Structures are given as structure tokens and as C-alpha cells.
CSV table of C-alpha atoms (C1' of nucleotides) in Angstrom, one decimal:
chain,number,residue,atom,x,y,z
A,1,UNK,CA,52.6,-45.2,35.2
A,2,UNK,CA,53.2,-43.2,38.1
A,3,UNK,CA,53.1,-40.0,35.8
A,4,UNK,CA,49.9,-41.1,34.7
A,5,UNK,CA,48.9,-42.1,38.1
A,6,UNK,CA,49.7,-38.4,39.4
A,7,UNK,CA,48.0,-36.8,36.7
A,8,UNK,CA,45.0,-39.0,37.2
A,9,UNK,CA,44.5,-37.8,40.7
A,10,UNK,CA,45.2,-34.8,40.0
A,11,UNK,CA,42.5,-34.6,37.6
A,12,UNK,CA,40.2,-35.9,40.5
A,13,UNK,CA,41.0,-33.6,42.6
A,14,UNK,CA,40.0,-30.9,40.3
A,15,UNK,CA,36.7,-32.6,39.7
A,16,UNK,CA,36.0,-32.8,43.4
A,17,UNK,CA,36.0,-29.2,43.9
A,18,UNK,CA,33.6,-28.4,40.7
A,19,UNK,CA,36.8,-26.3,39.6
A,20,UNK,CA,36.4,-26.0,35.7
A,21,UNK,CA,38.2,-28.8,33.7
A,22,UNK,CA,39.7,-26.4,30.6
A,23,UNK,CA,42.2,-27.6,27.9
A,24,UNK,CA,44.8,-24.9,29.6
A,25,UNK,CA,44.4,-25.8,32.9
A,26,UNK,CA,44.7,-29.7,31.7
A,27,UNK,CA,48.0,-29.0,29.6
A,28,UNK,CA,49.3,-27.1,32.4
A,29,UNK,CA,49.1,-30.0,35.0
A,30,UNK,CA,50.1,-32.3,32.5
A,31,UNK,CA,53.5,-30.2,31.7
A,32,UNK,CA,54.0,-29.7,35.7
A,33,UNK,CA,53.5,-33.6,35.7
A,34,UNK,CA,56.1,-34.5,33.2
A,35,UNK,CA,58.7,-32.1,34.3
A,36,UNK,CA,59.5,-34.7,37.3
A,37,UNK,CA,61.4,-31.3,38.8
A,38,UNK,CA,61.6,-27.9,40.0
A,39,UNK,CA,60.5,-25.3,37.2
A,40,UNK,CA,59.5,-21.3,37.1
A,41,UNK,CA,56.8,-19.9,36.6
A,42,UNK,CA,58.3,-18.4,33.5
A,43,UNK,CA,59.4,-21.7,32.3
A,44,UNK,CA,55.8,-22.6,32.2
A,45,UNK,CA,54.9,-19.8,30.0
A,46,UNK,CA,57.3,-20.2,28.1
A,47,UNK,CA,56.4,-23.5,27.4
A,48,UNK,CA,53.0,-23.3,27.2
A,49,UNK,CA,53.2,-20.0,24.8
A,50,UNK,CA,53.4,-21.9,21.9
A,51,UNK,CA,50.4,-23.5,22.3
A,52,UNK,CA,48.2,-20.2,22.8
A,53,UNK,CA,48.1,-20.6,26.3
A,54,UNK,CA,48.6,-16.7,28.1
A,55,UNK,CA,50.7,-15.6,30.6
A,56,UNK,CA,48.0,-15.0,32.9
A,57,UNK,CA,46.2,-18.2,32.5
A,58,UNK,CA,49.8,-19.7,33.6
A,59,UNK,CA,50.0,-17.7,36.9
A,60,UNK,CA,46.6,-18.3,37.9
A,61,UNK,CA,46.5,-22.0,37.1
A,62,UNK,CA,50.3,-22.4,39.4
A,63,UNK,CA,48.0,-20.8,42.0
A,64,UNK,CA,45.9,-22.2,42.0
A,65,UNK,CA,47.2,-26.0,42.3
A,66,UNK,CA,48.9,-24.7,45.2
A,67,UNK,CA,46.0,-23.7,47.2
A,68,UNK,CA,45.3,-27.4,45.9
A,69,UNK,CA,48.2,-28.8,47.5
A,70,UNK,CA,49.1,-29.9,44.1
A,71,UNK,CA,52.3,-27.9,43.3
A,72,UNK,CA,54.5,-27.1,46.6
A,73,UNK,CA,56.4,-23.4,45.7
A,74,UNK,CA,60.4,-23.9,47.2
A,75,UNK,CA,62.3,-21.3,48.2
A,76,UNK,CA,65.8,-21.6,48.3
A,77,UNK,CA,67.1,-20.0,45.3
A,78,UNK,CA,66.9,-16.4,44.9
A,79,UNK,CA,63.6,-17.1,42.6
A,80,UNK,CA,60.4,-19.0,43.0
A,81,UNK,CA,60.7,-22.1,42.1
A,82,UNK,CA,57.0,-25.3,41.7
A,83,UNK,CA,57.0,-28.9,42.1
A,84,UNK,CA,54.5,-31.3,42.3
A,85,UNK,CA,54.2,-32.8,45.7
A,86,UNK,CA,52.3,-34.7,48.1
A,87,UNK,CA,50.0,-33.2,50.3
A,88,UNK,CA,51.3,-34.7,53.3
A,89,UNK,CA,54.4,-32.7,55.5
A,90,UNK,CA,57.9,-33.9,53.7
A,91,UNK,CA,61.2,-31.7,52.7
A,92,UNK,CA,62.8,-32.4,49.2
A,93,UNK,CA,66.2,-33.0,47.6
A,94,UNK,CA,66.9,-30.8,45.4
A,95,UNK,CA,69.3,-31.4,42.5
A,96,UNK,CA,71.1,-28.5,41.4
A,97,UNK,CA,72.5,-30.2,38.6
A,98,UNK,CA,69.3,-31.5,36.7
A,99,UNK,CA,66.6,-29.6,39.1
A,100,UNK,CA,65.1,-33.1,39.8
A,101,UNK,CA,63.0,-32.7,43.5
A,102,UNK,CA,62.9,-35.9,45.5
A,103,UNK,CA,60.3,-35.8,48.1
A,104,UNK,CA,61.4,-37.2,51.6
A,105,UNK,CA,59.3,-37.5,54.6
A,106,UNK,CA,61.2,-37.6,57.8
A,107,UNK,CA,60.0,-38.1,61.5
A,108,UNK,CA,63.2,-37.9,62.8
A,109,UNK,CA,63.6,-34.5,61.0
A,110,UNK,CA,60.2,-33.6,62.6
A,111,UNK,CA,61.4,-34.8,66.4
A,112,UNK,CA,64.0,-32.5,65.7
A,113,UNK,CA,62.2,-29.4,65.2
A,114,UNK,CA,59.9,-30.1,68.2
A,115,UNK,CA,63.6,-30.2,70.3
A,116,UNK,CA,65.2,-26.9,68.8
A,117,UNK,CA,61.8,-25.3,69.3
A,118,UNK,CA,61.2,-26.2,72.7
A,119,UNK,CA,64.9,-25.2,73.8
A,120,UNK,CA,64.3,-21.9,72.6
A,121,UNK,CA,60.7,-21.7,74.0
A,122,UNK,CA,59.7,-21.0,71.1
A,123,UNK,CA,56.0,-22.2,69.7
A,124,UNK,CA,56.5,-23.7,66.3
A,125,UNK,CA,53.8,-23.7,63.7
A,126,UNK,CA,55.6,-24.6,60.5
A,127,UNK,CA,59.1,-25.6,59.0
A,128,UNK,CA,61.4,-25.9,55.8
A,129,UNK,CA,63.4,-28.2,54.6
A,130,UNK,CA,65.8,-27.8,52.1
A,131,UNK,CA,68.5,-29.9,50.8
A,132,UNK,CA,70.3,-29.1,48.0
A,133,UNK,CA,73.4,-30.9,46.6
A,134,UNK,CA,73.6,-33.8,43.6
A,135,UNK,CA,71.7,-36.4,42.6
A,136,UNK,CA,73.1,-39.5,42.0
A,137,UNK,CA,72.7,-39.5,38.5
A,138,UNK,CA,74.3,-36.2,38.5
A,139,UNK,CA,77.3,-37.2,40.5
A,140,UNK,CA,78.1,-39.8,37.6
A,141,UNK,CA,78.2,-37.1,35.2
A,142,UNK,CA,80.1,-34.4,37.2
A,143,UNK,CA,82.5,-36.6,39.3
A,144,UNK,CA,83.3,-34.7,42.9
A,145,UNK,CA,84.2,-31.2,42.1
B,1,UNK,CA,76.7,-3.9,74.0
B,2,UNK,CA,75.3,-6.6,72.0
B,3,UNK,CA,74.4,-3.8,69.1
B,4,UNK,CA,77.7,-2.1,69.6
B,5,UNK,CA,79.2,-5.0,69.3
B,6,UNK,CA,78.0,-6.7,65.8
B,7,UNK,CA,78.4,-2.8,64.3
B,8,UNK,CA,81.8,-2.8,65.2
B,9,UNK,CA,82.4,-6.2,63.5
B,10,UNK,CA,80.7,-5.1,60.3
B,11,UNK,CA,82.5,-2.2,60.3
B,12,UNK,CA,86.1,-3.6,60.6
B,13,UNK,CA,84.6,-6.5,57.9
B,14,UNK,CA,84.0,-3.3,55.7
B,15,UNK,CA,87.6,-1.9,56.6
B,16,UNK,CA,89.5,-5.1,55.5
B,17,UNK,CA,88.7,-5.2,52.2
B,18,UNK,CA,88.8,-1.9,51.6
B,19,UNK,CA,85.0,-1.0,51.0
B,20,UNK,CA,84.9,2.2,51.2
B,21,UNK,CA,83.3,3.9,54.4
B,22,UNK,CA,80.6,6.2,53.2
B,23,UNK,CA,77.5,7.6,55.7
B,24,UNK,CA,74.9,5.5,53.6
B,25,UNK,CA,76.5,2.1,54.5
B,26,UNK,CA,77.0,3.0,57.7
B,27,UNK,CA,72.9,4.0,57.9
B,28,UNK,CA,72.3,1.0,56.5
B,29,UNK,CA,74.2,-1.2,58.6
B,30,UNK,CA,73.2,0.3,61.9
B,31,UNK,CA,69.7,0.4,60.6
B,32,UNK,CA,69.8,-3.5,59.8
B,33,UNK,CA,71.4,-4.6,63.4
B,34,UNK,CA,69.2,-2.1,65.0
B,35,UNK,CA,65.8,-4.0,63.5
B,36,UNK,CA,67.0,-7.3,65.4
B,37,UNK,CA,65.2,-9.2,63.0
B,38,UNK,CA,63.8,-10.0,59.7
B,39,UNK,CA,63.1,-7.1,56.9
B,40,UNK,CA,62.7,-6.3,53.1
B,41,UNK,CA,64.5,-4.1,51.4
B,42,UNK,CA,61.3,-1.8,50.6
B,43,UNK,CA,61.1,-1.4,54.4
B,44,UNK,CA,64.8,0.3,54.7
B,45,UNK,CA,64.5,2.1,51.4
B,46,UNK,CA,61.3,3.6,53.0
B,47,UNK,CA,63.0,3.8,56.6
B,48,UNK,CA,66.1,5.6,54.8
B,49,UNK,CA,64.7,7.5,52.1
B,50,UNK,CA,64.2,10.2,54.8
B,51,UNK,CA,67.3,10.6,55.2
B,52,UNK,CA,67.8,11.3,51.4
B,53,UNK,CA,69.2,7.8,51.1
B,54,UNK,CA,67.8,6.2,47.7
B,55,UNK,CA,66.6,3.5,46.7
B,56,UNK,CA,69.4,1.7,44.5
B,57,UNK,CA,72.2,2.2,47.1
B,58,UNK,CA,70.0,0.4,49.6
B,59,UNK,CA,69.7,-3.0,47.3
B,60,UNK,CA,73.5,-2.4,46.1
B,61,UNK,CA,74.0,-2.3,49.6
B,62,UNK,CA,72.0,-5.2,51.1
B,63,UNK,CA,73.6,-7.5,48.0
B,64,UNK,CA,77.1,-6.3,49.2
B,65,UNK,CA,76.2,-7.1,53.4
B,66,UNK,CA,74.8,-10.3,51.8
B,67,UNK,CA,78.2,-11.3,50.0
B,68,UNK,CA,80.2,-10.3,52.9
B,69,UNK,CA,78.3,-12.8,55.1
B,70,UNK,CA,76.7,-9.8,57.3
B,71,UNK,CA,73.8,-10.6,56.5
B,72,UNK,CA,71.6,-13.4,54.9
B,73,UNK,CA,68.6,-13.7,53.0
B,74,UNK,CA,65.4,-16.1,54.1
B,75,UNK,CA,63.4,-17.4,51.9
B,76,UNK,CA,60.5,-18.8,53.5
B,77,UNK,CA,57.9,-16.7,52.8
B,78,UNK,CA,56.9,-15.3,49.4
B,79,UNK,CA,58.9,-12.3,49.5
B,80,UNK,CA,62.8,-12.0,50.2
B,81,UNK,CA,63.9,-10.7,53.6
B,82,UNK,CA,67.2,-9.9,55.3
B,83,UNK,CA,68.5,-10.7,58.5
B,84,UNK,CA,71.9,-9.8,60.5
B,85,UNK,CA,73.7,-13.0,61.0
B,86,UNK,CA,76.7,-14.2,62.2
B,87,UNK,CA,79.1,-16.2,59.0
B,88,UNK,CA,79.1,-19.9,60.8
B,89,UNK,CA,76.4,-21.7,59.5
B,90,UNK,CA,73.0,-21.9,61.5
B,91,UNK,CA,69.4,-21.9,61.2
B,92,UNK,CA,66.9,-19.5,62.2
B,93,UNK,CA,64.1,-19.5,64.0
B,94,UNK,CA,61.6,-16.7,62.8
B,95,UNK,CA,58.6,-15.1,64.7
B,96,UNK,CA,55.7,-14.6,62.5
B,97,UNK,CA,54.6,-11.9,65.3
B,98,UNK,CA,57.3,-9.5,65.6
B,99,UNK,CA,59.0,-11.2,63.0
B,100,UNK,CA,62.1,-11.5,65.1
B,101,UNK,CA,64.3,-14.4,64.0
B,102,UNK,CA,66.7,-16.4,66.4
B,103,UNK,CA,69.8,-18.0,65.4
B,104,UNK,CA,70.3,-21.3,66.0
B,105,UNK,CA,73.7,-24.0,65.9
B,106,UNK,CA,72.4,-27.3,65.3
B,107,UNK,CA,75.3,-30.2,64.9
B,108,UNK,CA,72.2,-32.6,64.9
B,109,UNK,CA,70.3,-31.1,62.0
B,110,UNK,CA,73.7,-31.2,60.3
B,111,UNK,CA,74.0,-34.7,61.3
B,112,UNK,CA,70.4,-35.5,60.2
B,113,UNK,CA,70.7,-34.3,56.7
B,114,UNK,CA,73.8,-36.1,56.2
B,115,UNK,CA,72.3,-39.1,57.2
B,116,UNK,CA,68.5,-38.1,55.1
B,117,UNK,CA,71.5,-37.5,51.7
B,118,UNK,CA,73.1,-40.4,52.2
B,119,UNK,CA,70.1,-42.8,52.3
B,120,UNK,CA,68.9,-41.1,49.1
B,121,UNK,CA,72.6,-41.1,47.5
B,122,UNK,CA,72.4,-38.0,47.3
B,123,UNK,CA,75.3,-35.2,47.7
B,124,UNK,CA,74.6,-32.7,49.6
B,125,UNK,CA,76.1,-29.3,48.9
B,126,UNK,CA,73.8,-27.0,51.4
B,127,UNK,CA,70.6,-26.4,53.5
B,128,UNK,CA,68.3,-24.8,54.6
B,129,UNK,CA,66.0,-24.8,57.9
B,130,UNK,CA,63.7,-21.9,58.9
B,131,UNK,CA,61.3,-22.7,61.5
B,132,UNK,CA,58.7,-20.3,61.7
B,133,UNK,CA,56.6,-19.9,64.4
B,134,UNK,CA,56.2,-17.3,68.0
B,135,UNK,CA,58.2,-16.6,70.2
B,136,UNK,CA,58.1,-16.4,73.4
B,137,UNK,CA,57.0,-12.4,73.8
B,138,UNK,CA,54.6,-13.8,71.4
B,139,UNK,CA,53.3,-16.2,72.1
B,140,UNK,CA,51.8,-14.3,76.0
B,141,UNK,CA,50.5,-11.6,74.0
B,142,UNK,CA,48.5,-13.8,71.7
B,143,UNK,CA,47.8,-17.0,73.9
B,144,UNK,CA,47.6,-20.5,71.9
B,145,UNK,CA,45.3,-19.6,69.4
C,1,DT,C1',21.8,-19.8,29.6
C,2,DT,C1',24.6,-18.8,33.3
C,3,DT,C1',28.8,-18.4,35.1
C,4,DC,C1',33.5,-19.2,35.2
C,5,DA,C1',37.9,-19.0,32.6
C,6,DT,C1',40.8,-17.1,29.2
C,7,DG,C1',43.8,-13.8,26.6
C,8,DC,C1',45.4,-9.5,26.0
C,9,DA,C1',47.3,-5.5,27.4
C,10,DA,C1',47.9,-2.3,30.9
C,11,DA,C1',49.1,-1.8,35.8
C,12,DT,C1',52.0,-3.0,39.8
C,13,DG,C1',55.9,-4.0,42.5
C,14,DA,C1',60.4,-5.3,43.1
C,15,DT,C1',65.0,-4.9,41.6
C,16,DT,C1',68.6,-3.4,38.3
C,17,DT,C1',71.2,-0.3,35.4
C,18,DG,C1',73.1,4.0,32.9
C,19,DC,C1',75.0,8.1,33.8
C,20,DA,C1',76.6,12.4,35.4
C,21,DG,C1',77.8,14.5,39.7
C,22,DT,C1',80.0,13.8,44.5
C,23,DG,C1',82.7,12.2,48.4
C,24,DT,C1',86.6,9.2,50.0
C,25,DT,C1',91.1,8.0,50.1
D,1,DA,C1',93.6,13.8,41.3
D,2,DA,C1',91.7,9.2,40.8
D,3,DC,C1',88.2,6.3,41.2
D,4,DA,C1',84.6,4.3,43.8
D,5,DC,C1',79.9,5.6,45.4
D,6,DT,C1',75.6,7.9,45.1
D,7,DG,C1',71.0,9.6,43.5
D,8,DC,C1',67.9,9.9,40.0
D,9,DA,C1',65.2,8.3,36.5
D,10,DA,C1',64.6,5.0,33.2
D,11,DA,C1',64.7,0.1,32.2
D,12,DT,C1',63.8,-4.8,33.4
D,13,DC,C1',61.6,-8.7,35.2
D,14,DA,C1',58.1,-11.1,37.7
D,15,DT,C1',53.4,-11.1,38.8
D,16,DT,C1',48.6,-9.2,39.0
D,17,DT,C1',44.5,-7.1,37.4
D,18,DG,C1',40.6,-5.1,34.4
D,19,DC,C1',37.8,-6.3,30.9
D,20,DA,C1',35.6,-8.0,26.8
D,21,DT,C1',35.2,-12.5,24.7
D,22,DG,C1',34.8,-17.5,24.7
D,23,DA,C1',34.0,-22.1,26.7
D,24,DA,C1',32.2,-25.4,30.3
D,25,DA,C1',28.3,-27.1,32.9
DNA sequence: TTTCATGCAAATGATTTGCAGTGTT
DNA sequence: AACACTGCAAATCATTTGCATGAAA
């Protein structure tokens, strides 16, 4: 449902802007879709590979659904990381045990930014959020550590 | 003073566990609290390599300040950068103009993602908050644009 | 058809590693 | 003297680009 749901407007989007709607840059949504969770860009081609899909077809596509607002690129590990994301301002919770990427909006989290910015006279124009830690199916499986 | 100061503290960091004391570290760490803000490690191999410093000791270097907690990496844009930090844990605030970045202590962003984790049950292990943005030398020389 | 997208392979760029020589302790 | 540290060059790894071919509108 909602995967199907996500895909679906996805696909919409993509219609919108008269971008091309090619079997590659279909399985590629639909594998970002399913993954429900933060992956590479090599996990992608990886993936994909078997299915005659190149490397460079991969990189542009990831792109390119970011410049959508499709895919949201995280940063907190030492390498790039996707997910697929809202298009509204939100943080995520990142599960280091699965890689599962829970999208949170937060206006308190927002106040706060406004605060620490305006005590430092500083001008903001953007900000990051990133939790990581377990989720709670995780914490089941690997009790406190 | 304030330069003096966080060498010195590197330096006896260095001494303690008995890292040895060689004239390329030293470059590099006065190089790195000189900068007073964010860089990559292509900018002090090419600030360095002048001074017949190459290019591997540079990154073997930065990943060793890293480990020691002298300095830290930031993530949010799409290439790695260093900054001198202190080893408490803080936030920055990063100019995108002079790309200066501002620590900051923030026991209510701590208490706000406790409080974000726990309504998700979610476990948090660590975060991360860049605000990016301009300063205040900034933000005169290039009025609210 | 016309134009855009793809795959491949080569090009880039960043970072790491092997190794023999060098400097520190 | 012993061993960690360094520079260099080669090796990796991630990402991008050029170009001829193939597919979508």
C-alpha cells in the first residue's frame, strides 16, 4: 500500500516534468522504494547489475531523484548514504542496526535552530538533523549493549 | 592566545600517548588551528605540499587528529571536511561565506532529541546538528540576499 | 524522426597502501 | 639500535564523462 502509494507518485512526478519514463529509471525507483532504508549508491549498482542496468545509468538516475526531491542523500557516516523522503523539511532516525530511516518532522526542533542562531547572530539558511541509535525492532534483537 | 592555546593542548594530547613528535604533525596541526574553520584534506595537502609534506601523511594525519578527538569531521556538504574542535560534545554552526564554523553547547538540543527518540522508541546512540548558514562578518558584506 | 537516455569504458578525484629510506626516542 | 614515520608511486574506490547505440515520444 504505502509502497505502492510512494511509487505511484513518484511515477507522477516524473511524468510531470516530461522526464523520460525508461524501464531503468522505473526499476531503480522501484528498488529505492522497496528498500524502506538507507542504501549506497554502490548497493544500487550492485543490485541493479544483474539486471543489465550500468553503473552510470545508476548514478545519474540517484541524481537525479534528488534534484526531484525524491531521494534525500544523509550524511553522517563516513560515506554517502539515499533514502526516499518527503519533500517537506524533516530529520530522520537512523537505525544503525537494520539501516531503516524514519522520517520525523519537528517544529520544536526548528524553534530551536531559530534560538541557537539568533544567539550567535548568526543568519541561518539550512540545518541537519541526524539521529542515529536503534530502532525498536532492533533493540529486541540486541538487548542494551 | 586563543591559537597558542588549543596548539599547546594538541601537543601535550600528542605527548601522552606517546605519538611521536615529528615536524609534519606539527605543520599540520598548526596549519589546522590556524584555518579557524572548516577544510578538506586536498586543501592542506596543497597548503603543505610546499613545504615537501606529501600527500599520505596529511590524510594518515587528519584520521589520527580525528581519533584523538582534535579534530572532527562534518558531513553536511557533499564532500568531507575537518574542523578543530574541542572533545565535549557540541554542534557547529558553519558559515557557507568564509566557511568558518562556530561551536556550539546545546543541553536543549540534547534534551530535544531525547525526547524526538523516545516518542519514536527509538534508542539513540548519537547526533548530529550542523547549521549552516552566515555569519555575522557575513552576513554585512553580503546583505540579506 | 527527433531527442533523450543508456551502456561501456576511459577519465577523474579522493583516499589508501606497499615499501624502502629517514628521523625520533 | 629499534621502530615508528615519511614520501613516493602505485593501487583502490567512488563518481563522472565522452561517445556511439538504442529507446521513448
Amino acid at each position: 500500500m504505502e509502497l505502492a502509494g510512494a511509487d505511484a507518485r513518484i511515477q507522477d512526478q516524473l511524468n510531470e516534468r516530461g522526464i523520460r519514463n525508461t524501464v531503468q529509471r522505473r526499476a531503480i525507483v522501484e528498488a529505492a522504494v522497496r528498500r524502506r532504508g538507507r542504501f549506497t549508491a554502490n548497493d544500487m549498482v550492485a543490485q541493479l547489475a544483474g539486471r543489465g542496468i550500468g553503473r552510470a545509468t545508476v548514478f545519474r538516475t540517484l541524481d537525479l531523484l534528488v534534484e526531484m526531491g525524491v531521494l534525500e542523500r544523509l550524511h553522517s557516516d563516513a560515506h554517502h548514504a539515499y533514502t526516499v523522503c518527503s519533500t517537506e523539511h524533516h530529520h530522520h532516525l537512523i537505525c544503525v542496526g537494520c539501516d531503516t530511516v524514519e522520517e520525523i518532522v519537528s517544529p520544536a526542533t526548528e524553534g530551536l535552530v531559530q534560538a541557537i542562531a539568533q544567539e550567535a547572530g548568526f543568519q541561518p539558511r539550512g540545518h541537519l538533523l541526524e539521529i542515529l541509535g536503534l530502532c525498536r525492532a532492533c533493540q529486541q534483537r540486541a538487548p542494551a549493549s
